[in-house]
Every structure is written in structure tokens, then in C-alpha cells.
């Protein structure tokens, strides 16, 4: 091989992945291998990828000098992913069309496949040339598939091979599901020969799956345990299943999860779909969120619904797999009841402070030699599987000469289910000498063994030395700690001087001035009158709805100027509650928004109900939704536009109901 040939062969690895690109469309060529023998076959693929529905003409095949064209075929694919755009979370569709060419090398040497020309929407794209290294006959290093083995290629020997493989995969999945159900009913451990689907949970105790093949999409919830102890971790995952093409994901209502301490394992900013077959029906599946929940008290805790509204295009029957017109749907996940058992009372140690899980505890100090009256940091760290954030520091039994001054803590929960909590206790030594901080014993509860267990730290020895910077007389020897302090001596025949005249103190004399009490009582009376007037509105006309919202708008405008989108959402949500509560006669936020709309006058509800609900949902999302899901909603310009639109709706409602 010449130097030029080696150089061209090196360039082939650089250029085989290069592609033409313009305005959201890419065209590239690739081969399944670059080295082969004379007579061996390889496949060259020209790929056209676009985010839009474009017109793609068949490529113009160049002069294939040194190669024979044995066969060619085409394939298409459509993929979706949820991305963050200037308009919020939107689904991006990627369309791929591929042209496959099976070629055979005719002679030995370094050969080149010239550029393919592809016309896309009238624009010509050219791929990069690809260099192929051809050795002597029979030296091909990789056995290629025969034409009949190429999936989806016309002219294959077994046209039903791909269908048989799909049916076999469906059968295997159904068999695995049936095996798991039988094992759960019989209380057996899962068989390793029948692994569960990749759901992120070891073996879910509760899993909701789509049962209606005609549903546009479905929200699945998976929970690893449905019966736990107080403080024991429950892992819950939410998934979305769809058969169609999702164009938007307009709004999300996250579960409130009351009764749980919540730790976020994952809330995906970009939704990625994978294929899964459920009951013989192919679905696209994506993870929405994964949380670790810790029930706070015994009883029944409820994992409430995860609600999604989306615009979806469903496959049309009889149209060759094309999607029909889009429709909007709202779906919710199932509610899951979690039975929470109280921690056992029998055998509960006195030093149990609420740690549930498998934890280790360690204690340490920065330096074992400390000057007297200088604080030393004692750190006690709990770490293990469970929620260490719920652990309290047990009482410290410090020896004489050590004074506990201040305590602070930090904690963190990790995605793998482990966590830690570290307490930092400032201890001040008051006397010189050697002192030992005794071992700290802590009892915890292991939900796996259903028993309490105890962990202990190691004793810590401190050497307290003289502090030359301390004030005179501020330190003493530990050996002298037990001696009583000396009393001052007083001459035996000396008596205290008697007090002959009583005089009131200067501060007490002020209390005997009558005019001062008149001023005090008068001020109190005026304050009570002012508060009564403010509470009951005596002597003041009742503020109109228009005046009421104008005052609240000032707080909204102030939040807008600071770009405080959370406060904007909260203030506008409160304004809607106040206005609708007054109009419905329910006093504001004591009712849900749907209930307030139902109680409004029919004419107002008919003319403005839809706009009210739409605007309210925007500001409620600003108030509570995670930041990564807000998209452009939190932009200042978008917030101002939404606020102005909401003000117009509120003004129309007030004009319709307020007597002028």
C-alpha cells in the first residue's frame, strides 16, 4: 500500500461520517465496513434526516468504478423527543429516509465510492466520497449478511422472517408477564430466567398498564411497595405510554403527595421514548418522573394522580400508517393507597430518635488538642440507605468541663436511595486537663428485618491545654474542680450600716405621676378605636371590586419589575380566587376553581368561563410547576402579555357583575 493510499484510507474514516446540512435537513452516506476482499459485499446507506415533512427524490447513483451494484431498497422511520423551546416544552419530530445499496468489490486496491446527489425540496445535496480498502480474494475480515438476511429488503428468501421475529418477541413478553403474575400469587421470588421489563423498579408491587388499545396515551404509575413502616422508603415512577404522535405537552399537574416526605430521584427535562409491547400492542414509553417517598405517619397514605393534557395524532386506519388530525386529551394516573404500619412499640429502645433504614454513625473532631475556652467542632454523621434527613441528634452526655454551645446540621439525599445527615456540635472546654467524650449510642429501625438495632461511635479523647490569649483567671485545673470556692472574709465585729431614711428610686417616682397614666390609657383607647374602624369599616364606604383588584395589581407589577415569576403566579392566582369568590358569593379561596366557576351567574360563565380557566391555569403553573417545565412562561415579555390578557378578562367579569 502506497503512502498516498494510506492517506486516502485515513481520510475515509474522517469523511464517511461527514454530511451535507441545510435548514434542518441533513444528508449523509455511510458504509457498514471499509475493508474487504475481492467479491465480498457491503452495504452503503444514504440517509436523509429532517425535522419537517420534505420531498425526497431518489439519489443519483455515481459511477461505481470497481464495484457491482447487486441490490437496493429503501426504509423510513419517525422518532420523537420532548425538547425545551422558546414556546415551552414541545415535541420535536425527526423523519429519516434511507436508501440502501448492496455493492460488491470487483478488484483489489484502494477504491472510492463517489458522491451521491440527493434532491430535497428542490435543493441538491451531495454526500462525501467514501474510500474502500479491498484486499486479495477471500481476506474479508467480516462476514456480511446474505441478501435474504437483510431485514425489510425486497426479494428476501423469507418475507415473513421479520414478522415471525416480532410475533416471537410478543409471545416471550406475554410469557414473562404470566410467569411474574403466577409467582406473585404464589408468593415466590421472581425467576431469573424471566426478567422483568426495564421499568426502573426491581419488582413493582403495583403497576398500572394500558388495557385499551384505542387510547391515545396512558399515564402509568409503578410503586415498589404498597405496605411499609413509618419512614420506610417507597419508590414511585410515572411513565407515559402512547400509540400516536404527541405534538405538545401543554400542562402537567404533579401529585401533591400529602402524607409523604418527598425526595426527587429524577424529573426528566427531555422525554425520550422507547418501544414496549403491552398485551401484544406496541406502545412508545417514556419516563416522566421518579420520586422517593417516606410516609410521615401510620395509616393510609395516598399517591394521588399525575395529570397530563396533550395534543396527539393517532394512526389512521386504512391510510398506510399515516397519522390523522390531532386531538387534545387529558389523562391521569391511577391513585395508589399505601398502607403505613406504625413502628413497633415492643422492644423500642429509649435512645431511638426516628432513624428508619440501614445507617452507620461516626463521630469525629478536627483536633484532639484544644486550648481552654476555645470552641471545638464535634461532628456526628449518619449515612446509609433511607432518609437520614428525618434523624434527630440524641442527647449528648458530655463530661464535666465541656459545655455544649451550638448545634447545626446538613443533609443530602442521593438518587441511589442513600443519604446522610451530619450534625456539627460546638463544644467549649472550660478547664485544662484530659477529658473523654463518651461513645454515642443510637438505636434505629431496620424495615427489612423488622427489628431495632443499635450503633455506637468510638470515644474521643481531648487534651485541654492552657490558652495564653484567655483572660486572667478564666481557666482552672481539672484537679481543682471539686474544691469549693473561697468566701470573702469579713471582720467579726463589723456590722452593716443601718439605713435611716427611705427615698424612692428615680425610676419609681415616674409611676406616681397621674398625667402619665392618662396619656397611656388614652393612647390605648385610640388604638382600639382605630383597629375597630379598620376591621368593621365604620365611617368608610365599602371598597368596590375594581378598587380591590387595582390595589393587588400593584404587587403584581412590582413582581414583574423584579422578574419574580413565582410571585407573579401566586398574586394573579389569588386575584382570580378573590374575584371569583366575590362573584360566586363563596368568599374566595374556600372553594376549588371549578366549583367557583359553577356557582357564577350563567351569563358570566358562558361568556368568560373558558378564558378564566385558561388564564388561571397559566398562573397556577407559574406558581407551582418545576422551573424546567415552565419554558417561555417565565420570560418577562410572556408574563407581561399573560398578565395584560388576564386583566382584560377580570375587567370584563367585574363590568358584568358590579353595580355602577
PDB file of C-alpha atoms in Angstrom, residues 162-318:
ATOM      1  CA  UNK A 162     -39.325 -10.049  10.388  1.00  0.00           C
ATOM      2  CA  UNK A 163     -42.985 -10.737  11.232  1.00  0.00           C
ATOM      3  CA  UNK A 164     -42.057 -14.077  12.854  1.00  0.00           C
ATOM      4  CA  UNK A 165     -39.424 -12.356  14.973  1.00  0.00           C
ATOM      5  CA  UNK A 166     -41.937  -9.706  16.137  1.00  0.00           C
ATOM      6  CA  UNK A 167     -44.511 -12.388  16.996  1.00  0.00           C
ATOM      7  CA  UNK A 168     -41.878 -14.349  18.909  1.00  0.00           C
ATOM      8  CA  UNK A 169     -40.929 -11.231  20.912  1.00  0.00           C
ATOM      9  CA  UNK A 170     -44.614 -10.589  21.733  1.00  0.00           C
ATOM     10  CA  UNK A 171     -45.035 -14.205  22.844  1.00  0.00           C
ATOM     11  CA  UNK A 172     -41.934 -14.028  25.065  1.00  0.00           C
ATOM     12  CA  UNK A 173     -43.118 -10.824  26.740  1.00  0.00           C
ATOM     13  CA  UNK A 174     -46.575 -12.298  27.407  1.00  0.00           C
ATOM     14  CA  UNK A 175     -44.950 -15.446  28.797  1.00  0.00           C
ATOM     15  CA  UNK A 176     -42.745 -13.371  31.130  1.00  0.00           C
ATOM     16  CA  UNK A 177     -45.755 -11.351  32.339  1.00  0.00           C
ATOM     17  CA  UNK A 178     -47.768 -14.517  33.023  1.00  0.00           C
ATOM     18  CA  UNK A 179     -44.821 -16.058  34.890  1.00  0.00           C
ATOM     19  CA  UNK A 180     -44.441 -12.963  37.081  1.00  0.00           C
ATOM     20  CA  UNK A 181     -48.177 -12.938  37.921  1.00  0.00           C
ATOM     21  CA  UNK A 182     -48.077 -16.602  38.923  1.00  0.00           C
ATOM     22  CA  UNK A 183     -45.031 -16.000  41.100  1.00  0.00           C
ATOM     23  CA  UNK A 184     -46.683 -13.029  42.822  1.00  0.00           C
ATOM     24  CA  UNK A 185     -49.847 -15.060  43.517  1.00  0.00           C
ATOM     25  CA  UNK A 186     -47.806 -17.961  44.959  1.00  0.00           C
ATOM     26  CA  UNK A 187     -45.523 -15.656  46.943  1.00  0.00           C
ATOM     27  CA  UNK A 188     -42.415 -16.891  45.154  1.00  0.00           C
ATOM     28  CA  UNK A 189     -39.294 -14.955  44.267  1.00  0.00           C
ATOM     29  CA  UNK A 190     -39.001 -13.995  40.588  1.00  0.00           C
ATOM     30  CA  UNK A 191     -37.249 -16.476  38.326  1.00  0.00           C
ATOM     31  CA  UNK A 192     -34.038 -15.135  36.809  1.00  0.00           C
ATOM     32  CA  UNK A 193     -34.996 -16.823  33.533  1.00  0.00           C
ATOM     33  CA  UNK A 194     -37.965 -14.473  33.265  1.00  0.00           C
ATOM     34  CA  UNK A 195     -36.557 -10.984  33.861  1.00  0.00           C
ATOM     35  CA  UNK A 196     -38.954  -8.105  34.283  1.00  0.00           C
ATOM     36  CA  UNK A 197     -39.139  -5.259  31.811  1.00  0.00           C
ATOM     37  CA  UNK A 198     -36.793  -2.314  32.269  1.00  0.00           C
ATOM     38  CA  UNK A 199     -39.038  -0.165  34.399  1.00  0.00           C
ATOM     39  CA  UNK A 200     -36.554   1.220  36.925  1.00  0.00           C
ATOM     40  CA  UNK A 201     -38.114  -0.881  39.707  1.00  0.00           C
ATOM     41  CA  UNK A 202     -36.881  -4.302  40.902  1.00  0.00           C
ATOM     42  CA  UNK A 203     -40.349  -5.924  41.032  1.00  0.00           C
ATOM     43  CA  UNK A 204     -43.178  -3.439  41.319  1.00  0.00           C
ATOM     44  CA  UNK A 205     -45.838  -4.199  43.920  1.00  0.00           C
ATOM     45  CA  UNK A 206     -48.253  -2.037  41.928  1.00  0.00           C
ATOM     46  CA  UNK A 207     -48.020  -1.268  38.216  1.00  0.00           C
ATOM     47  CA  UNK A 208     -50.820   0.177  36.068  1.00  0.00           C
ATOM     48  CA  UNK A 209     -50.571  -0.671  32.369  1.00  0.00           C
ATOM     49  CA  UNK A 210     -52.707   0.378  29.399  1.00  0.00           C
ATOM     50  CA  UNK A 211     -55.545  -2.037  28.654  1.00  0.00           C
ATOM     51  CA  UNK A 212     -57.426  -0.174  25.895  1.00  0.00           C
ATOM     52  CA  UNK A 213     -55.503  -0.375  22.585  1.00  0.00           C
ATOM     53  CA  UNK A 214     -57.511   2.590  21.252  1.00  0.00           C
ATOM     54  CA  UNK A 215     -56.265   5.046  23.896  1.00  0.00           C
ATOM     55  CA  UNK A 216     -54.256   7.997  22.583  1.00  0.00           C
ATOM     56  CA  UNK A 217     -51.938   7.840  25.578  1.00  0.00           C
ATOM     57  CA  UNK A 218     -51.859   6.447  29.098  1.00  0.00           C
ATOM     58  CA  UNK A 219     -50.190   7.542  32.358  1.00  0.00           C
ATOM     59  CA  UNK A 220     -48.714   4.566  34.195  1.00  0.00           C
ATOM     60  CA  UNK A 221     -47.626   4.540  37.841  1.00  0.00           C
ATOM     61  CA  UNK A 222     -45.264   1.950  39.317  1.00  0.00           C
ATOM     62  CA  UNK A 223     -44.696   1.535  43.063  1.00  0.00           C
ATOM     63  CA  UNK A 224     -42.164  -0.845  44.572  1.00  0.00           C
ATOM     64  CA  UNK A 225     -44.061  -1.303  47.878  1.00  0.00           C
ATOM     65  CA  UNK A 226     -47.676  -0.823  48.946  1.00  0.00           C
ATOM     66  CA  UNK A 227     -47.186  -1.765  52.621  1.00  0.00           C
ATOM     67  CA  UNK A 228     -44.405  -0.106  54.605  1.00  0.00           C
ATOM     68  CA  UNK A 229     -43.447   1.180  58.043  1.00  0.00           C
ATOM     69  CA  UNK A 230     -43.384   4.828  59.043  1.00  0.00           C
ATOM     70  CA  UNK A 231     -40.322   6.439  57.478  1.00  0.00           C
ATOM     71  CA  UNK A 232     -39.598   3.498  55.146  1.00  0.00           C
ATOM     72  CA  UNK A 233     -38.798   4.418  51.534  1.00  0.00           C
ATOM     73  CA  UNK A 234     -41.368   3.936  48.773  1.00  0.00           C
ATOM     74  CA  UNK A 235     -40.064   4.405  45.218  1.00  0.00           C
ATOM     75  CA  UNK A 236     -42.623   5.526  42.639  1.00  0.00           C
ATOM     76  CA  UNK A 237     -42.143   6.046  38.888  1.00  0.00           C
ATOM     77  CA  UNK A 238     -44.564   7.666  36.450  1.00  0.00           C
ATOM     78  CA  UNK A 239     -44.453   6.747  32.757  1.00  0.00           C
ATOM     79  CA  UNK A 240     -46.329   7.913  29.685  1.00  0.00           C
ATOM     80  CA  UNK A 241     -47.420   5.377  27.050  1.00  0.00           C
ATOM     81  CA  UNK A 242     -48.665   6.470  23.614  1.00  0.00           C
ATOM     82  CA  UNK A 243     -49.514   4.861  20.292  1.00  0.00           C
ATOM     83  CA  UNK A 244     -49.693   8.142  18.406  1.00  0.00           C
ATOM     84  CA  UNK A 245     -47.581  11.164  17.658  1.00  0.00           C
ATOM     85  CA  UNK A 246     -47.555  13.639  20.569  1.00  0.00           C
ATOM     86  CA  UNK A 247     -47.207  17.238  19.374  1.00  0.00           C
ATOM     87  CA  UNK A 248     -47.470  19.184  22.630  1.00  0.00           C
ATOM     88  CA  UNK A 249     -47.484  18.563  26.331  1.00  0.00           C
ATOM     89  CA  UNK A 250     -49.424  21.630  27.388  1.00  0.00           C
ATOM     90  CA  UNK A 251     -49.682  21.286  31.132  1.00  0.00           C
ATOM     91  CA  UNK A 252     -48.733  18.962  33.970  1.00  0.00           C
ATOM     92  CA  UNK A 253     -50.378  18.603  37.359  1.00  0.00           C
ATOM     93  CA  UNK A 254     -47.922  16.985  39.730  1.00  0.00           C
ATOM     94  CA  UNK A 255     -49.220  14.797  42.579  1.00  0.00           C
ATOM     95  CA  UNK A 256     -49.475  16.672  45.883  1.00  0.00           C
ATOM     96  CA  UNK A 257     -48.177  13.597  47.808  1.00  0.00           C
ATOM     97  CA  UNK A 258     -49.621  14.716  51.135  1.00  0.00           C
ATOM     98  CA  UNK A 259     -48.559  12.479  53.983  1.00  0.00           C
ATOM     99  CA  UNK A 260     -45.116  11.825  52.487  1.00  0.00           C
ATOM    100  CA  UNK A 261     -41.688  13.333  52.775  1.00  0.00           C
ATOM    101  CA  UNK A 262     -40.653  13.605  49.102  1.00  0.00           C
ATOM    102  CA  UNK A 263     -37.190  13.329  47.577  1.00  0.00           C
ATOM    103  CA  UNK A 264     -36.782  13.702  43.799  1.00  0.00           C
ATOM    104  CA  UNK A 265     -34.826  10.903  42.150  1.00  0.00           C
ATOM    105  CA  UNK A 266     -35.454  12.162  38.602  1.00  0.00           C
ATOM    106  CA  UNK A 267     -37.737  14.627  36.835  1.00  0.00           C
ATOM    107  CA  UNK A 268     -36.740  14.397  33.190  1.00  0.00           C
ATOM    108  CA  UNK A 269     -36.347  17.713  31.311  1.00  0.00           C
ATOM    109  CA  UNK A 270     -36.414  15.914  27.944  1.00  0.00           C
ATOM    110  CA  UNK A 271     -38.726  12.968  27.347  1.00  0.00           C
ATOM    111  CA  UNK A 272     -37.204  10.085  25.401  1.00  0.00           C
ATOM    112  CA  UNK A 273     -39.435   7.302  24.075  1.00  0.00           C
ATOM    113  CA  UNK A 274     -38.583   3.610  23.860  1.00  0.00           C
ATOM    114  CA  UNK A 275     -40.620   0.769  22.401  1.00  0.00           C
ATOM    115  CA  UNK A 276     -42.530  -1.652  24.644  1.00  0.00           C
ATOM    116  CA  UNK A 277     -45.163  -4.249  23.857  1.00  0.00           C
ATOM    117  CA  UNK A 278     -48.060  -4.472  26.331  1.00  0.00           C
ATOM    118  CA  UNK A 279     -50.653  -7.223  25.891  1.00  0.00           C
ATOM    119  CA  UNK A 280     -49.489  -7.710  22.328  1.00  0.00           C
ATOM    120  CA  UNK A 281     -49.861  -3.993  21.442  1.00  0.00           C
ATOM    121  CA  UNK A 282     -46.753  -1.927  20.589  1.00  0.00           C
ATOM    122  CA  UNK A 283     -46.515   1.303  22.630  1.00  0.00           C
ATOM    123  CA  UNK A 284     -43.984   4.102  22.942  1.00  0.00           C
ATOM    124  CA  UNK A 285     -42.968   4.585  26.576  1.00  0.00           C
ATOM    125  CA  UNK A 286     -41.107   7.399  28.368  1.00  0.00           C
ATOM    126  CA  UNK A 287     -40.271   8.185  31.994  1.00  0.00           C
ATOM    127  CA  UNK A 288     -41.933  11.311  33.414  1.00  0.00           C
ATOM    128  CA  UNK A 289     -40.638  11.362  36.993  1.00  0.00           C
ATOM    129  CA  UNK A 290     -39.206   9.172  39.736  1.00  0.00           C
ATOM    130  CA  UNK A 291     -39.593  10.021  43.433  1.00  0.00           C
ATOM    131  CA  UNK A 292     -38.564   8.501  46.744  1.00  0.00           C
ATOM    132  CA  UNK A 293     -41.401   8.878  49.263  1.00  0.00           C
ATOM    133  CA  UNK A 294     -41.239   8.441  53.029  1.00  0.00           C
ATOM    134  CA  UNK A 295     -44.617   8.191  54.845  1.00  0.00           C
ATOM    135  CA  UNK A 296     -44.807  10.519  57.818  1.00  0.00           C
ATOM    136  CA  UNK A 297     -47.401   8.753  59.981  1.00  0.00           C
ATOM    137  CA  UNK A 298     -49.218   5.451  60.297  1.00  0.00           C
ATOM    138  CA  UNK A 299     -52.485   4.869  58.463  1.00  0.00           C
ATOM    139  CA  UNK A 300     -53.251   5.059  54.756  1.00  0.00           C
ATOM    140  CA  UNK A 301     -51.245   7.455  52.597  1.00  0.00           C
ATOM    141  CA  UNK A 302     -52.349   8.102  49.018  1.00  0.00           C
ATOM    142  CA  UNK A 303     -50.161   8.665  45.968  1.00  0.00           C
ATOM    143  CA  UNK A 304     -52.555  10.895  44.040  1.00  0.00           C
ATOM    144  CA  UNK A 305     -52.930  11.449  40.305  1.00  0.00           C
ATOM    145  CA  UNK A 306     -50.362  12.725  37.841  1.00  0.00           C
ATOM    146  CA  UNK A 307     -52.403  14.602  35.209  1.00  0.00           C
ATOM    147  CA  UNK A 308     -51.309  15.479  31.677  1.00  0.00           C
ATOM    148  CA  UNK A 309     -53.001  17.282  28.811  1.00  0.00           C
ATOM    149  CA  UNK A 310     -51.555  16.685  25.358  1.00  0.00           C
ATOM    150  CA  UNK A 311     -52.345  17.085  21.674  1.00  0.00           C
ATOM    151  CA  UNK A 312     -51.922  13.750  19.900  1.00  0.00           C
ATOM    152  CA  UNK A 313     -52.225  12.478  16.347  1.00  0.00           C
ATOM    153  CA  UNK A 314     -53.423   8.875  16.188  1.00  0.00           C
ATOM    154  CA  UNK A 315     -52.643   6.403  13.394  1.00  0.00           C
ATOM    155  CA  UNK A 316     -55.422   6.380  10.811  1.00  0.00           C
ATOM    156  CA  UNK A 317     -56.930   3.113   9.698  1.00  0.00           C
ATOM    157  CA  UNK A 318     -56.514   2.324   6.019  1.00  0.00           C
TER     158      UNK A 318
END
